[in-house]
Every structure is written in structure tokens, then in C-alpha cells.
CSV table of C-alpha atoms in Angstrom, one decimal:
chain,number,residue,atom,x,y,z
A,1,UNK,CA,0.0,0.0,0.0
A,2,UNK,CA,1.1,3.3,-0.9
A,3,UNK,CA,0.7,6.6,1.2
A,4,UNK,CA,0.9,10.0,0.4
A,5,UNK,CA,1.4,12.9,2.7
A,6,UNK,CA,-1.0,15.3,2.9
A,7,UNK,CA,-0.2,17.7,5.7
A,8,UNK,CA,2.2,18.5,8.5
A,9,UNK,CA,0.7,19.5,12.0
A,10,UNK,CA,1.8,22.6,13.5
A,11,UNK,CA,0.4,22.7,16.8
A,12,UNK,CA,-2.3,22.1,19.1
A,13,UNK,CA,-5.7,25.1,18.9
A,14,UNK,CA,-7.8,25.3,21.8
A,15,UNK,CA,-8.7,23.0,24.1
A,16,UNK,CA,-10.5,20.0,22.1
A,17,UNK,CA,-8.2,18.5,20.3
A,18,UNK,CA,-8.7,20.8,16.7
A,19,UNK,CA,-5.0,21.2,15.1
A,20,UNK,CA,-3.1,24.0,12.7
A,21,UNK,CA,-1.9,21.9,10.1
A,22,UNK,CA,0.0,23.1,6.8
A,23,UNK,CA,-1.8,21.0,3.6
A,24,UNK,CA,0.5,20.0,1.1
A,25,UNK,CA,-2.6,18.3,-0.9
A,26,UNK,CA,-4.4,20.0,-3.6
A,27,UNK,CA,-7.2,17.7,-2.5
A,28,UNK,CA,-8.3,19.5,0.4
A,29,UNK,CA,-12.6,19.0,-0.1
A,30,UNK,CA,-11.8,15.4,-0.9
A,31,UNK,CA,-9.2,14.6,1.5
A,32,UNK,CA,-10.6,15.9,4.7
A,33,UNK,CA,-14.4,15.3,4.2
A,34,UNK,CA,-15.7,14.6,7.7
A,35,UNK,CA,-15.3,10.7,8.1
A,36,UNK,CA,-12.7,10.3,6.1
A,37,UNK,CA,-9.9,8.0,7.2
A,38,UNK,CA,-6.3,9.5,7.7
A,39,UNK,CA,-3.5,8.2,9.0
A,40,UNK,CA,-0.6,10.0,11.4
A,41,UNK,CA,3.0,8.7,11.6
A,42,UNK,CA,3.9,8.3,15.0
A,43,UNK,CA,7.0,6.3,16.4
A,44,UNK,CA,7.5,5.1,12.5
A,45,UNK,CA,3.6,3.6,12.5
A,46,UNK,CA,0.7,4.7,10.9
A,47,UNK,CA,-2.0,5.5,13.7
A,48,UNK,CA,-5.6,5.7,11.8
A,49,UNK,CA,-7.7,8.5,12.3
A,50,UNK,CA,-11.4,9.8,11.7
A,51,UNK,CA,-11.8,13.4,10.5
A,52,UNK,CA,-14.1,15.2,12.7
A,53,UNK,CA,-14.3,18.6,11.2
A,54,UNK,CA,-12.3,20.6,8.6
A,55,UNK,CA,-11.7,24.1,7.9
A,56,UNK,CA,-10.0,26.9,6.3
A,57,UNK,CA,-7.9,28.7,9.2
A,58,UNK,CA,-6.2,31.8,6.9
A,59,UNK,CA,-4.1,31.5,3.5
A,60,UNK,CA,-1.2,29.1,4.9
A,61,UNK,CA,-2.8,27.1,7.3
A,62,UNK,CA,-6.2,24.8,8.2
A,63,UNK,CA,-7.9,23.5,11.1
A,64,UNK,CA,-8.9,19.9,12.1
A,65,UNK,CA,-10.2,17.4,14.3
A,66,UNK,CA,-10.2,13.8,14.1
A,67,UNK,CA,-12.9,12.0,16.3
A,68,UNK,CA,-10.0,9.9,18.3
A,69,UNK,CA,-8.7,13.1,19.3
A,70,UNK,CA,-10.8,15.2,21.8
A,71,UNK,CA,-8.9,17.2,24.3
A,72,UNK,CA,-5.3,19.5,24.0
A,73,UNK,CA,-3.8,17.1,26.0
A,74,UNK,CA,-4.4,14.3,23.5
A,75,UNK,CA,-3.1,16.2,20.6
A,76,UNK,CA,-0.1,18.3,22.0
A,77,UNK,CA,2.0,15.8,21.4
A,78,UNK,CA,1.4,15.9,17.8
A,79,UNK,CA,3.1,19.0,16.5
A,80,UNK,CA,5.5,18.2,13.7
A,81,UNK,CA,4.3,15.1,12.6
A,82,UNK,CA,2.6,14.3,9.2
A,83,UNK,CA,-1.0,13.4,8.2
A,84,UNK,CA,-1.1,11.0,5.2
A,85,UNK,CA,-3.8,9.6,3.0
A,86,UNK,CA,-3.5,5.9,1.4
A,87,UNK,CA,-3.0,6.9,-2.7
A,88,UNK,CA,-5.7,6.2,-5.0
A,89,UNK,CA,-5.5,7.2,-8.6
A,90,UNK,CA,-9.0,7.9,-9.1
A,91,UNK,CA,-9.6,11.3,-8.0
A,92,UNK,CA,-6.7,12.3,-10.5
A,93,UNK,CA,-8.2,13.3,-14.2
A,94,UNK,CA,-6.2,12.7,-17.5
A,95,UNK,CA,-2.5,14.5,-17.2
A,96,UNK,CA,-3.0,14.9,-14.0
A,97,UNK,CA,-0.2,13.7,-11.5
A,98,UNK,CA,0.9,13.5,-7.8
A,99,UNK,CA,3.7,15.5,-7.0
A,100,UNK,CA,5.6,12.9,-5.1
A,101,UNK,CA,5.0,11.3,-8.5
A,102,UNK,CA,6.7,13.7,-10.6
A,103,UNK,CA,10.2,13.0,-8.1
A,104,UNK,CA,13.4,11.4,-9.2
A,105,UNK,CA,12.2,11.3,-13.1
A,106,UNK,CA,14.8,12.3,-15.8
A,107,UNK,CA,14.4,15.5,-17.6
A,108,UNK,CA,15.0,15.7,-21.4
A,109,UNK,CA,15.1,18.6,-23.7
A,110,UNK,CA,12.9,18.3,-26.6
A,111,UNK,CA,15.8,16.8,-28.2
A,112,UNK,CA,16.4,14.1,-26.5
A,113,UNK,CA,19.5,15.4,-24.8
A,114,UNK,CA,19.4,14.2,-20.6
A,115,UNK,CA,19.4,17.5,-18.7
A,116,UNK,CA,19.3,17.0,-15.5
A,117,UNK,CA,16.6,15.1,-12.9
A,118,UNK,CA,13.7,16.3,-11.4
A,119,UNK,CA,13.1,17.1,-7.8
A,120,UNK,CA,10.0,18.7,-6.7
A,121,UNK,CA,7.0,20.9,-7.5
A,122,UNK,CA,7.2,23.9,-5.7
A,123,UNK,CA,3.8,26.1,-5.7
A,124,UNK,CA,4.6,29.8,-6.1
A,125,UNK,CA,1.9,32.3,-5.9
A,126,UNK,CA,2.2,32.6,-9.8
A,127,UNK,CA,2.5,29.5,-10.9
A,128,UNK,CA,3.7,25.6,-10.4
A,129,UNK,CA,7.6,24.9,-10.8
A,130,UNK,CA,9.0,21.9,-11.5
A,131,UNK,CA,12.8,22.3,-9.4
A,132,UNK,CA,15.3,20.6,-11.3
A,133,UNK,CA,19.3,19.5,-10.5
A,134,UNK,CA,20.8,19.8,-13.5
A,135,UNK,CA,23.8,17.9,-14.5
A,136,UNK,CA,26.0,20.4,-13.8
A,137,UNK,CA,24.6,20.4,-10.1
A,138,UNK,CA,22.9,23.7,-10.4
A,139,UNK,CA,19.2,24.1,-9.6
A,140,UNK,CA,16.8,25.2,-12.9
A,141,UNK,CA,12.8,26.2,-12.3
A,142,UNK,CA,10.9,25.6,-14.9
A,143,UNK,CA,7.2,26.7,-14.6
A,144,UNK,CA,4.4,23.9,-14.8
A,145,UNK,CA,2.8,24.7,-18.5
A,146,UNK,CA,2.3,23.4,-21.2
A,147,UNK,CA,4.6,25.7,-22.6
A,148,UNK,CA,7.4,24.6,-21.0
A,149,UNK,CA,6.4,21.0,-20.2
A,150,UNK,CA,6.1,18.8,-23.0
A,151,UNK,CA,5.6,15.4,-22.2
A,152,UNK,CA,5.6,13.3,-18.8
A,153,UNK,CA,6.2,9.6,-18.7
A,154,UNK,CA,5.8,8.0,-15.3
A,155,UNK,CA,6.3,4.5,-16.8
A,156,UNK,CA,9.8,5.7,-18.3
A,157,UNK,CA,10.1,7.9,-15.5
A,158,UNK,CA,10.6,11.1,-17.7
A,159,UNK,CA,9.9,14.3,-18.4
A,160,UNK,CA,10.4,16.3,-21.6
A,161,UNK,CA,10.8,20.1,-21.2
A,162,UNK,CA,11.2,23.0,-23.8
A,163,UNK,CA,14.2,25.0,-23.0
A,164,UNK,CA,15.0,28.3,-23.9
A,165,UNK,CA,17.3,30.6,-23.4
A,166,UNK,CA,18.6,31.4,-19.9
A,167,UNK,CA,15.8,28.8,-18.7
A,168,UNK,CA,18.7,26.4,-17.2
């Protein structure tokens, strides 16, 4: 079974057990619909847990509760450790992709030519970049369009990207 992670908690709110958590899913209506099943990685094992209640705290962070959780002194504990979901493919439309998904892949230019390897999305306000070591062992951004991104294979594990001038 695979698992993604899709949030890191940040601390204990109040007194019943609700946590500030930072999302790293673009999922969120999907992934913390009350009675949904989570799982938190304590001690290296997955503990299960019910959401309870969701919501939107401010732009960076969001607010939970998970029904095993009910008082502070239950959840205090909890800061810095990460929420993760069991993957499943089906909520993803055509050339649509996990992030952790798009990791480790080889980038190619449009000629063929190996360029580098890829190692995350970042999300700017802008716009999604794809972060990539080049084989030089610099760092290249290369936003996440269809200008710039021309092909993913997660079979093959690649990517193909147009490059232009300056862009690595």
C-alpha cells in the first residue's frame, strides 16, 4: 500500500483537540471530508484517524479534528508530525499527476538530450515549478505549462521540457 502525505501538524488550537496543520494536498474537499480516514505517523507507524471537522484557518494554514482526538492534552504531542492519505489514482483526471510522482524522473530537452533530474514541485503564488538539478549540479525552475512541459512519462520515468534561453 502506498501513502501520500497530505499535511504537517503545527500545533495544538484550543482545548479540544482541533490542530493547525499546513496541507500539502491540492485535495483538500476530498481529502478531509468529515469521516474520512487518515492516517498520522507516530514512532515510524501509521496511527488511523477519523476526520471530525475541517476548515479553512487563513491563507497558509487549516484546522482539524479527528474523532479519536478530543482534548489539547491528546493532541499536544502531535506537532510536527505528518498526516497522510493511502493513494488512489481515481480522484486524478487525465495529465493529472501527484507530486511525489513527478520526483526522481529524468528531464529531457525536446531533443532528446538528458538534462538534468527532477526534484519537486514547488507552488509559487504565480504558478507551479517543476525544481530541477541539473547535471551540472545547479538548480533550474521551470514553470508547470504546457509551454514549457512537453511530455511526462511515469512508466519511463521522464519528463520532456522546452528549453529556452537562460531557462537552465
Amino acid at each position: 500500500m502506498e501513502y501520500l502525505r497530505v499535511a504537517r501538524i503545527v500545533n495544538a488550537i484550543g482545548l479540544n483537540g482541533e490542530l493547525k496543520i499546513f496541507s500539502t494536498t491540492s485535495f483538500k474537499k476530498v481529502r478531509y471530508k468529515k469521516g474520512n480516514k487518515l492516517l498520522i505517523l507516530i514512532d515510524n507507524e501509521y496511527v488511523p484517524v477519523t476526520v471530525k471537522s475541517f476548515r479553512i484557518k487563513d491563507s497558509k494554514f487549516d484546522a482539524i479534528t479527528f474523532k479519536e482526538f478530543t482534548t489539547l492534552e491528546q493532541v499536544e504531542n502531535l506537532k510536527n508530525h505528518d498526516i497522510f492519505c493511502i493513494k488512489d489514482e481515481s480522484i486524478l483526471y487525465e495529465n493529472e499527476y501527484y507530486y511525489d510522482d513527478l520526483k526522481d524522473l529524468k528531464v529531457f530537452d525536446e531533443n532528446q538530450k538528458e538534462v538534468g533530474i527532477s526534484i519537486e514541485i514547488e507552488e509559487f503564488p504565480a504558478n507551479l515549478t517543476l525544481k530541477i538539478k541539473t547535471n551540472e549540479g545547479k538548480f533550474a525552475f521551470v514553470p508547470f505549462n504546457d509551454f514549457f512541459i512537453k511530455n511526462i512519462d511515469i512508466k519511463e520515468k521522464s519528463i520532456t521540457i522546452h528549453v529556452i534561453e537562460g531557462l537552465l
